[in-house]
Short mmCIF file of C-alpha atoms and ligand atoms in Angstrom, two decimals:
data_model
loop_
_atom_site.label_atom_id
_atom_site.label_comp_id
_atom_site.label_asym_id
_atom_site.label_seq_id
_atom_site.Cartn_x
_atom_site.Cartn_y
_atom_site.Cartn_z
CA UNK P 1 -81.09 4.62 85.10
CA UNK P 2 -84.33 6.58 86.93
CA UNK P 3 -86.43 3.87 88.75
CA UNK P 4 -89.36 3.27 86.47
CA UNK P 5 -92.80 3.67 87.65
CA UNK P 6 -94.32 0.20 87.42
CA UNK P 7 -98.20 0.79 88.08
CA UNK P 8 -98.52 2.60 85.14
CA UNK P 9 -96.96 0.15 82.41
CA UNK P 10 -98.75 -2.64 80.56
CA UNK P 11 -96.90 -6.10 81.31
CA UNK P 12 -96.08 -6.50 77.60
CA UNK P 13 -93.69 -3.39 78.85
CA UNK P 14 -92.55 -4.56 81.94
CA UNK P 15 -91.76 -7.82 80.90
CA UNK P 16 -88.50 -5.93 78.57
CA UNK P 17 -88.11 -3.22 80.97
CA UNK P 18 -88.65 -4.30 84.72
CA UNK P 19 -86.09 -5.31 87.21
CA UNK P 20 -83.32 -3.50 84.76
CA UNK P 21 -80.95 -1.96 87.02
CA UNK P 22 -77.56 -1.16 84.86
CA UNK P 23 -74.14 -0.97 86.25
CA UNK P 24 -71.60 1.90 85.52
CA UNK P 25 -70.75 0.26 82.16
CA UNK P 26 -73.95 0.97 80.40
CA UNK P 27 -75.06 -2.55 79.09
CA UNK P 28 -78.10 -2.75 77.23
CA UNK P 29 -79.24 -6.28 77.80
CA UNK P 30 -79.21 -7.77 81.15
CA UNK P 31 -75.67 -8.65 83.51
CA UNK P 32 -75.14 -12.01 84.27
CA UNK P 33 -73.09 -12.02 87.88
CA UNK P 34 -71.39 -15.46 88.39
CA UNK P 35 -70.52 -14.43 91.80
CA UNK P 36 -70.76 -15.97 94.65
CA UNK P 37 -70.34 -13.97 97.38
CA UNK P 38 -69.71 -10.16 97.76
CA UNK P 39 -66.92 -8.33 98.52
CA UNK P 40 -67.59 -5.26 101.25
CA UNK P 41 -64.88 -2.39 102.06
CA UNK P 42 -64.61 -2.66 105.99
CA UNK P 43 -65.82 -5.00 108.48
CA UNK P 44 -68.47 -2.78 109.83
CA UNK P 45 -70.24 -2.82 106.05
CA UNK P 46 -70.18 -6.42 106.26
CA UNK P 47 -72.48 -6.38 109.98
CA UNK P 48 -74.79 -3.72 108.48
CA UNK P 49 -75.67 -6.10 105.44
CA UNK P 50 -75.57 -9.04 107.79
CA UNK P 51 -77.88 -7.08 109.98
CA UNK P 52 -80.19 -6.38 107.22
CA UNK P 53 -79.41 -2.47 108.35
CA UNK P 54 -77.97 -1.10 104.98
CA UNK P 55 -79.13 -3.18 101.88
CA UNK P 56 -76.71 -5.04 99.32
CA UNK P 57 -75.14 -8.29 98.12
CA UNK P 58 -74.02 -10.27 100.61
CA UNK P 59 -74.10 -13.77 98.95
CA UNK P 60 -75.62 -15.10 96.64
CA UNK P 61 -77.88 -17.96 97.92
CA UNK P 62 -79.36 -14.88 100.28
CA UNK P 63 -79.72 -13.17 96.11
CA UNK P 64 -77.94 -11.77 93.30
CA UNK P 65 -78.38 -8.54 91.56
CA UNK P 66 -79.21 -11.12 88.49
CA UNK P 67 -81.88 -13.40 90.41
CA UNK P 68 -83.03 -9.73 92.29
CA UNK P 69 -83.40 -8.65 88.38
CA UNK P 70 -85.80 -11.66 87.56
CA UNK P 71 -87.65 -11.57 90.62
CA UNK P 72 -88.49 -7.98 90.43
CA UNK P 73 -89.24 -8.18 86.42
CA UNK P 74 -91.84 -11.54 87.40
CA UNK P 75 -93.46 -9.64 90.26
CA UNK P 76 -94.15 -6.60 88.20
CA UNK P 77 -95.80 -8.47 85.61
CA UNK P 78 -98.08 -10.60 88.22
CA UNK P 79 -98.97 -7.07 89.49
CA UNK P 80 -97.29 -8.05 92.92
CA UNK P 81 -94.96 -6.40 95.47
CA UNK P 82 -92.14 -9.09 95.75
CA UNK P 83 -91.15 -12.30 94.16
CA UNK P 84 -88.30 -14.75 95.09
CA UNK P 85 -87.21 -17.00 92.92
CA UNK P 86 -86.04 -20.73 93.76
CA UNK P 87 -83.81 -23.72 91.80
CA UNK P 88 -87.40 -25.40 90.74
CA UNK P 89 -90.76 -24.91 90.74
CA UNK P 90 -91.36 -27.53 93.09
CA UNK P 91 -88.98 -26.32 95.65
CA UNK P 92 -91.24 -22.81 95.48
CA UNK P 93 -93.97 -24.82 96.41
CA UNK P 94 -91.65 -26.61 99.43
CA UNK P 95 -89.99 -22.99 100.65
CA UNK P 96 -94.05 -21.83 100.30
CA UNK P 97 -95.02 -24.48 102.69
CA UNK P 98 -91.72 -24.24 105.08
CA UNK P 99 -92.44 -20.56 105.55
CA UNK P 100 -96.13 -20.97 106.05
CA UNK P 101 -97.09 -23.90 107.85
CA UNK P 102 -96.65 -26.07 110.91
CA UNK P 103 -97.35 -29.21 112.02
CA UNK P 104 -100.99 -29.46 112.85
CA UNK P 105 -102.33 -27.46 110.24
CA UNK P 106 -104.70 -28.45 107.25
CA UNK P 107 -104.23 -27.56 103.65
CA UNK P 108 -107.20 -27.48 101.40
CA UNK P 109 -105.88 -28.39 97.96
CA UNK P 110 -107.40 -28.92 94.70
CA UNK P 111 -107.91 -32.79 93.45
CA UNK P 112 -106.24 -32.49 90.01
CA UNK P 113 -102.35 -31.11 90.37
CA UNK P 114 -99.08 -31.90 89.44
CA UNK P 115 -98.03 -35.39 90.94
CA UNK P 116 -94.82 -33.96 92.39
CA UNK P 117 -96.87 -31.47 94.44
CA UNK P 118 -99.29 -34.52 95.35
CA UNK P 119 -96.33 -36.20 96.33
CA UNK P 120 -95.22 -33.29 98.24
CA UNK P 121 -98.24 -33.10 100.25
CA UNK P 122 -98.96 -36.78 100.87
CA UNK P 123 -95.54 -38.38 101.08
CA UNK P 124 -93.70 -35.46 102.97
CA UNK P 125 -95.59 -32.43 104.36
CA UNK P 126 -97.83 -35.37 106.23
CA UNK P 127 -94.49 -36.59 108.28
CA UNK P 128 -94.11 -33.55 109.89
CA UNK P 129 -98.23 -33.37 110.82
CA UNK P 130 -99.79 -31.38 107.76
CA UNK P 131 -102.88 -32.91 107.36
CA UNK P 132 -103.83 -32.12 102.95
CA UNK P 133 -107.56 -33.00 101.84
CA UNK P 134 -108.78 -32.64 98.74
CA UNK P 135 -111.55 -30.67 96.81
CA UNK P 136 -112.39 -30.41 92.87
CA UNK P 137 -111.03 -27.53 91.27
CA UNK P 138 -114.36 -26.89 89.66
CA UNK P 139 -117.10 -27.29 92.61
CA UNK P 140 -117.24 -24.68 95.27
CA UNK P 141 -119.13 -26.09 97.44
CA UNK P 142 -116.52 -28.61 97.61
CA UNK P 143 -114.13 -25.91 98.89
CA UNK P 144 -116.63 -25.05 101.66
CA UNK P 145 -117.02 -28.31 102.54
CA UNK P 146 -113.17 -28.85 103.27
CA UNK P 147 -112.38 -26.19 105.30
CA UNK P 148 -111.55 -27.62 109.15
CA UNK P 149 -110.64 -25.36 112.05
CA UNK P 150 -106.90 -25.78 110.97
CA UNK P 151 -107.22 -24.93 107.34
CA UNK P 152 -104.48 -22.52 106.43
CA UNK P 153 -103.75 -22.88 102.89
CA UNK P 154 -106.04 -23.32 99.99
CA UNK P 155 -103.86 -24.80 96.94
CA UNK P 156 -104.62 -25.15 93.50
CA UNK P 157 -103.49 -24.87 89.92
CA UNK P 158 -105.95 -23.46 86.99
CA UNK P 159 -105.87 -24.67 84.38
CA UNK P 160 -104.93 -28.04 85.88
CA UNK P 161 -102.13 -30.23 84.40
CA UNK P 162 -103.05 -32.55 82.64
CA UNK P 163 -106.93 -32.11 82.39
CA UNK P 164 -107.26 -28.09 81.18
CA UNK P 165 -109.95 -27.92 84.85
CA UNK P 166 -110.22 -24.08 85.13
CA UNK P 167 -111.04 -23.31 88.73
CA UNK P 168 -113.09 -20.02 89.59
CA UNK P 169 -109.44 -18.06 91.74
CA UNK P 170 -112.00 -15.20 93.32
CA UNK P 171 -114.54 -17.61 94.10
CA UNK P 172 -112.02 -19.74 95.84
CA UNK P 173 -110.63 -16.92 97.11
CA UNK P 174 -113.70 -15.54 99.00
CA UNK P 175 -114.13 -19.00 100.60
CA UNK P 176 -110.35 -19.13 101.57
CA UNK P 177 -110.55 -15.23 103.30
CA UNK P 178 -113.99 -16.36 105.12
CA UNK P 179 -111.99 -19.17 106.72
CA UNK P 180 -108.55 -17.28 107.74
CA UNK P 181 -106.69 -19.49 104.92
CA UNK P 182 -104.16 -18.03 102.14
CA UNK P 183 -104.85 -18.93 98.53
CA UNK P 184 -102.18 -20.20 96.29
CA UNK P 185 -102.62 -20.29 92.91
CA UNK P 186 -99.67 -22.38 90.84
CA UNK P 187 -100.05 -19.71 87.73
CA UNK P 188 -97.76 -22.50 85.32
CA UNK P 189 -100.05 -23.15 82.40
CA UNK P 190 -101.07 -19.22 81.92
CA UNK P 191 -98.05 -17.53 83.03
CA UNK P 192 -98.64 -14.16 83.87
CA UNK P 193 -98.68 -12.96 79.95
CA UNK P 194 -102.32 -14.90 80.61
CA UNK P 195 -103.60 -14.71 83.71
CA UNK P 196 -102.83 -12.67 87.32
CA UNK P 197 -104.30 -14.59 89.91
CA UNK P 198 -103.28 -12.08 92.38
CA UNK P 199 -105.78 -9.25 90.59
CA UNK P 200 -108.54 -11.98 91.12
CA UNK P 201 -107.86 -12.40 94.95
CA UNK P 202 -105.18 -14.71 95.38
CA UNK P 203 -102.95 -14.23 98.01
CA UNK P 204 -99.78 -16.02 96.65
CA UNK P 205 -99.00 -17.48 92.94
CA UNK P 206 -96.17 -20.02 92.61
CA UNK P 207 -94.30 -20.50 89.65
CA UNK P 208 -92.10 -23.55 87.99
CA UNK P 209 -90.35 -20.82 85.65
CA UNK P 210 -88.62 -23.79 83.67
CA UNK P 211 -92.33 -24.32 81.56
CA UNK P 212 -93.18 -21.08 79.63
CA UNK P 213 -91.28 -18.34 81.39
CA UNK P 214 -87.90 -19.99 80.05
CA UNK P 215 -89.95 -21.39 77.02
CA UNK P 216 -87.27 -23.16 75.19
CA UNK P 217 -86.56 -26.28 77.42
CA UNK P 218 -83.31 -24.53 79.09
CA UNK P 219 -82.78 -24.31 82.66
CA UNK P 220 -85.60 -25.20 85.63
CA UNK P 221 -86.33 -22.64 88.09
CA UNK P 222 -89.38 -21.54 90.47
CA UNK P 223 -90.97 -18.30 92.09
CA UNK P 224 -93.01 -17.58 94.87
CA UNK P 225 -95.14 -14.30 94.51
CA UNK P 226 -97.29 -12.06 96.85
CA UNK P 227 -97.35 -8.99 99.02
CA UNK P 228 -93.49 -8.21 100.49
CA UNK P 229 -95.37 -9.33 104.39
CA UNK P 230 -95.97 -13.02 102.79
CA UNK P 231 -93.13 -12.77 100.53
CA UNK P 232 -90.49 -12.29 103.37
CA UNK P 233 -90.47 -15.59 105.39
CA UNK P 234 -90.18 -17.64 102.28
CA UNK P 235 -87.14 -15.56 101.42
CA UNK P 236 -86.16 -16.00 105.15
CA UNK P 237 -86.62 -19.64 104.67
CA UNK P 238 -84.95 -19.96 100.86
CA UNK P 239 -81.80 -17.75 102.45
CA UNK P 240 -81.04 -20.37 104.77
CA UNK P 241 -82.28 -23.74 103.18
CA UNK P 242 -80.74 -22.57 100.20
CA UNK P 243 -83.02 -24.28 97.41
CA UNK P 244 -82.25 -20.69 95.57
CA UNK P 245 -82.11 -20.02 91.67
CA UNK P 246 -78.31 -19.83 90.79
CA UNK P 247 -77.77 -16.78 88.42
CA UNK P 248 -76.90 -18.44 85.39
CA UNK P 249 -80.46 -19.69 85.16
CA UNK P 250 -81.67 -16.33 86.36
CA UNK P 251 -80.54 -14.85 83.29
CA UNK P 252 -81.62 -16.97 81.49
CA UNK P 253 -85.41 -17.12 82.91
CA UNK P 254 -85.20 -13.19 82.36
CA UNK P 255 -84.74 -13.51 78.76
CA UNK P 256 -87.70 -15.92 78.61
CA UNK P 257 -90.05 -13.08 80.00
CA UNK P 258 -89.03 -10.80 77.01
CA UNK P 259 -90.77 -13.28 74.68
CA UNK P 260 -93.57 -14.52 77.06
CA UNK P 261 -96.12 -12.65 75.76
CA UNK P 262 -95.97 -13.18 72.29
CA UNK P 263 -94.89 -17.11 72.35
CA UNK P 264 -97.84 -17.29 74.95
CA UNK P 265 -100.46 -15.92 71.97
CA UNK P 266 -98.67 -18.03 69.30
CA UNK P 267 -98.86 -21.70 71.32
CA UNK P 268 -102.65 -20.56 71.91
CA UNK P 269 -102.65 -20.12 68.57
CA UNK P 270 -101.56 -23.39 67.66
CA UNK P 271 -103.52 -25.05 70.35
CA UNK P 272 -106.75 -24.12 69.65
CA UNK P 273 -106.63 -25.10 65.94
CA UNK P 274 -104.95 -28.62 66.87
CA UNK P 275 -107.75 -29.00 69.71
CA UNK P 276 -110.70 -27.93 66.77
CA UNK P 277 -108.92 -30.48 64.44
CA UNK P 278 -108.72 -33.66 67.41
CA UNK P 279 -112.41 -33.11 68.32
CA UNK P 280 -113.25 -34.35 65.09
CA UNK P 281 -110.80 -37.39 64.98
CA UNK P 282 -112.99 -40.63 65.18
CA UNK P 283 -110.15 -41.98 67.49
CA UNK P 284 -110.48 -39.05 70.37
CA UNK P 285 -113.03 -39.42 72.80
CA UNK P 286 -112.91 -36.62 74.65
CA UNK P 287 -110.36 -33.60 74.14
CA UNK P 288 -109.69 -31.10 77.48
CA UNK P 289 -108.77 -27.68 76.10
CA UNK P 290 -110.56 -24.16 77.85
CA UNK P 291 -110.15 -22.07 74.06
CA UNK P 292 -112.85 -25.19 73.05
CA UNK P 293 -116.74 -24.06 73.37
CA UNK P 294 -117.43 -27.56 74.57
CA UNK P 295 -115.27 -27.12 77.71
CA UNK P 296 -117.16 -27.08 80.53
CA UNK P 297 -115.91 -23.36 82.26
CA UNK P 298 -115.16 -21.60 79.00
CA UNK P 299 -116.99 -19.09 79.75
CA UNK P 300 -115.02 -18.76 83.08
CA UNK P 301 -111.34 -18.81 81.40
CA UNK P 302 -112.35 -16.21 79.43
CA UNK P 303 -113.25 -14.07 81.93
CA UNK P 304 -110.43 -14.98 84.17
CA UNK P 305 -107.63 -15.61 81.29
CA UNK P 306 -106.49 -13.27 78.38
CA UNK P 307 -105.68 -16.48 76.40
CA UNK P 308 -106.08 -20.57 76.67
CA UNK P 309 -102.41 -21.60 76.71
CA UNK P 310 -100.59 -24.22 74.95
CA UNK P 311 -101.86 -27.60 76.92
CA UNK P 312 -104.26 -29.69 75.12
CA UNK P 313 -105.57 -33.35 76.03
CA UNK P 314 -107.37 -35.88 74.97
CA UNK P 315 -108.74 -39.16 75.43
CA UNK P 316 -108.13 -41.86 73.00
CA UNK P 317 -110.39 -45.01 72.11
CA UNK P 318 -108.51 -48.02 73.46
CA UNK P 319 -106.63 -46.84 76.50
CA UNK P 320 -103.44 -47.26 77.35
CA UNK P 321 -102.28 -49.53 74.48
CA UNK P 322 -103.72 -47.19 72.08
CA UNK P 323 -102.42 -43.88 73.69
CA UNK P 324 -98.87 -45.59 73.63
CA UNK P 325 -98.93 -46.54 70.04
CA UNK P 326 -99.73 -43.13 69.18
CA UNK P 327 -97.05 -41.76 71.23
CA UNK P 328 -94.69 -43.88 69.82
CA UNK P 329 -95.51 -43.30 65.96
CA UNK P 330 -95.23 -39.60 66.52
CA UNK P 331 -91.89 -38.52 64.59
CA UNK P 332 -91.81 -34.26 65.37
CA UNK P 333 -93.26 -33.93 68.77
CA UNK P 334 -90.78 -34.89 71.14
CA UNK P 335 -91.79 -37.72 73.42
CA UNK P 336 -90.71 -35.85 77.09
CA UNK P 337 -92.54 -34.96 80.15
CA UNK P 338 -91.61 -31.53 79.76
CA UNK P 339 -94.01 -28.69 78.91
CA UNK P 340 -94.70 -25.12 77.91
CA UNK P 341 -91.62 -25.71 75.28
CA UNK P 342 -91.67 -23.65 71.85
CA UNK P 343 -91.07 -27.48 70.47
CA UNK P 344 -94.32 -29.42 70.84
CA UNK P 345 -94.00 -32.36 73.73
CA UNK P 346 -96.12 -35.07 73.71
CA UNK P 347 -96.50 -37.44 77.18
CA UNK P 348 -98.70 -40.27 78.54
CA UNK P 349 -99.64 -38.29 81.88
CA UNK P 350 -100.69 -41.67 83.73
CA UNK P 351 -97.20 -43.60 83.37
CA UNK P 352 -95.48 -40.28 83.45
CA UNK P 353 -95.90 -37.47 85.40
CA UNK P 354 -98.96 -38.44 87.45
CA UNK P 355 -97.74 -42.29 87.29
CA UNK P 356 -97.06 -41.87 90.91
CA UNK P 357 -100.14 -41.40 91.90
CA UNK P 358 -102.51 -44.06 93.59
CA UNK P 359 -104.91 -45.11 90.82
CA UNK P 360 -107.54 -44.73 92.68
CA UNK P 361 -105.78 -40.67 93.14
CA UNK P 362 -105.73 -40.95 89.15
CA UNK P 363 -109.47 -41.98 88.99
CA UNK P 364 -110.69 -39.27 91.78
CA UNK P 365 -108.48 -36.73 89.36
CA UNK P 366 -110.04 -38.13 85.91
CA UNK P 367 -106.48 -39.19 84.60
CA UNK P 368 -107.73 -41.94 82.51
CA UNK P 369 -105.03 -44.92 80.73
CA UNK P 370 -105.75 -43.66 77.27
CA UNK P 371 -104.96 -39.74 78.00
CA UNK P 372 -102.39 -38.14 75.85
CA UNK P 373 -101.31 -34.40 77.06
CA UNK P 374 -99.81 -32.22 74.38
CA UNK P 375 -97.68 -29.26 75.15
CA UNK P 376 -98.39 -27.30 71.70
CA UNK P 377 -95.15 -25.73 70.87
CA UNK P 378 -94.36 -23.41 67.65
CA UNK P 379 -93.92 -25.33 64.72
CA UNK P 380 -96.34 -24.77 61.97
CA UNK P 381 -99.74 -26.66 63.11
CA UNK P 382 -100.24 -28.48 59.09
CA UNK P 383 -96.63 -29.83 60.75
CA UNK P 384 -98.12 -30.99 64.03
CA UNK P 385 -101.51 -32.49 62.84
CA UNK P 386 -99.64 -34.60 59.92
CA UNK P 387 -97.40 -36.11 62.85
CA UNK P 388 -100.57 -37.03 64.63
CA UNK P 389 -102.28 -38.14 61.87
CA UNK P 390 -99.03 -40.37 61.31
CA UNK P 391 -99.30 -41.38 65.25
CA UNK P 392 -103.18 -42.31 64.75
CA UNK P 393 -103.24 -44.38 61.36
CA UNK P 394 -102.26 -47.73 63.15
C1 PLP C 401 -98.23 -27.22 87.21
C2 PLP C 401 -96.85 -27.54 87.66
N1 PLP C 401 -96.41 -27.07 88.83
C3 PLP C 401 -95.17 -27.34 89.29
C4 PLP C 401 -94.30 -28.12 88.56
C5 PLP C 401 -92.93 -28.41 89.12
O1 PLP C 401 -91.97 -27.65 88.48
P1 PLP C 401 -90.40 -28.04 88.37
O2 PLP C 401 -90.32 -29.20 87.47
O3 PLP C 401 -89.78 -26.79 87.85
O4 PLP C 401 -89.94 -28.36 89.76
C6 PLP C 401 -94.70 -28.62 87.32
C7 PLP C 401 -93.77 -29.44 86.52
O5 PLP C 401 -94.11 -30.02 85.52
C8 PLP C 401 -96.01 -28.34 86.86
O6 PLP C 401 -96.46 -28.82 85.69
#
């Protein structure tokens, strides 16, 4: 098949089209190689791809033609030169910070991300003499503030899990490039069927591909994004390391980017109307959704987002008992820590996935005991509000 020209296709188009590359047989969908290693003709092939001088399989936790196919399908749609794909999204974020740092520099990261990532940072990048500070997600001059002579990464995620913060990516960006530091955007809750941080001057966007780019709860998976100069040493790191997607899940991951897109608009859907219907619950005390007028950079996600996503929270009167009972009563939404599932998820973020966390982390972060975090999936939203309704009437 001719090469396609990517610049000119819309990423609904490139999602079913990019990264196809068929073999002499013809197939329609997609190959799945469970393979390896590759076989070459003489021993003088096998130098030249060890070499790097000709290109081609070699094996297959350097790639695969099926993980090559999902990584080049993923960077087209984020608008990027090269993507490589990892076994989580948490060990994109490690090969990110293997390839990129060293001991003595400072990362810059926003106040409100995913515990494991906190964890990462605190627990594990600091051993080896990365120094990580904090700054909120929504106040620049917080950024500004943070940067030290050794700053080399700015990290964030937007919107943030749990909370819905939406930071400003080319504001953050411009602060980042004045200092010498690389933005990294963790792109998660939008996907790229929402929102391509590296159009708004991000310099790399990380991916765990097992939320909405799988979409149905499947396999786990990761991606690091960028320009091919960026992209390279976290290859060069992932092809030795080996934290690498295997190509089952690969295959899998590229048949979630077919239906991005539309499941993408149809959990917004859902979202917004279950968000509408919680900020007029008695019970709720505050609910964190960007599609909401009330939110406090709505205007912002609009500009920077084509759509709100599928994560809604909210506080509940009564704190932790009270967000527990109601987690508990629910009978549809599954009670799992998961997210960005086309079944709706329902989680206690503060003894779950930010439980970890130092309370006084939780407090800085606004991760309060009574906050429930929904992962809106696609069951019919009368469905989803009677199951609440069911979870709230104690
Ligand atoms: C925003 C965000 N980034 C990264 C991760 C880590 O991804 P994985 O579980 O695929 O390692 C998660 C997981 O929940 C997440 O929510």
């Amino acid at each position: 098949m001719a090469d396609l020209d990517y610049s000119n296709l819309h990423p609904d188009t490139l999602a079913v089209r990019a990264g196809t590359h068929r073999t002499e047989f013809g197939e329609h969908s997609d190959a799945m190689f469970l393979t390896s290693s590759f076989v070459v003709e003489t021993a003088e092939e096998a130098q030249l791809k060890f070499t790097g001088q000709v290109p081609g399989f070699i094996y297959s936790r350097f790639t695969n033609p099926t993980v090559s196919a999902f990584e080049e399908r993923l960077a087209a749609m984020e608008g990027a030169e090269r993507a490589v794909a990892t076994a989580s999204g948490m060990s994109a974020i490690l090969s990110l910070c293997m390839a990129h740092l060293k001991s003595g520099d400072h990362i810059l990261a926003s106040s409100v991300l995913f515990g494991s990532t906190m964890q990462l940072f605190n627990n594990y990048l600091a051993k080896f003499g990365v120094e990580v500070t904090y700054a909120s997600p929504v106040d620049l001059a917080e950024w500004h503030a943070g940067v030290r002579p050794n700053t080399r990464m700015f990290f964030l995620e937007t919107p943030s899990n749990p909370l819905i913060d939406v930071a400003d990516i080319r504001a953050i960006a411009d602060v980042a490039h004045a200092n010498n530091a690389l933005l990294v955007v963790d792109n998660c809750f939008c996907s790229p069927a929402l929102q391509q941080p590296l159009k708004l001057g991000a310099d790399i966007v990380v991916h765990s591909a097992t939320k909405y780019i799988d979409g149905q709860g499947r396999v786990l998976g990761g991606a690091v994004v960028g320009s091919s100069a960026l992209i390279e040493p976290v290859y060069l790191f992932l092809r030795t390391a080996g934290p690498t997607l295997s190509p089952f899940n690969a295959w899998v991951l590229l048949k979630g980017l077919e239906t991005l897109s539309l499941r993408m608009k149809a959990h917004s859907e859902n979202a917004i109307k279950l968000a509408r219907w919680l900020e007029t619950h008695p019970e709720v005390e505050h609910v964190y959704y960007s599609g909401l007028k009330s939110h406090p950079q709505h205007e912002l996600a609009n500009r920077q987002q084509s759509g709100h996503g599928g994560v809604v929270s909210f506080d509940v009167k009564g704190g932790k008992d009270a967000a527990w009972r109601i987690i508990d009563r629910v009978q549809l939404m599954s009670r799992t820590a998961n997210l960005g599932d086309v079944r709706t998820t329902i989680s206690h973020p503060a003894t779950t996935s930010h439980g970890r966390l130092t309370q006084e982390a939780r407090n800085r972060a606004g991760i309060g005991d009574g906050l429930i975090r929904i992962s809106v999936g696609l069951e019919h939203i009368g469905d989803l509000i009677a199951d609440l309704e069911r979870g709230f009437s104690a």
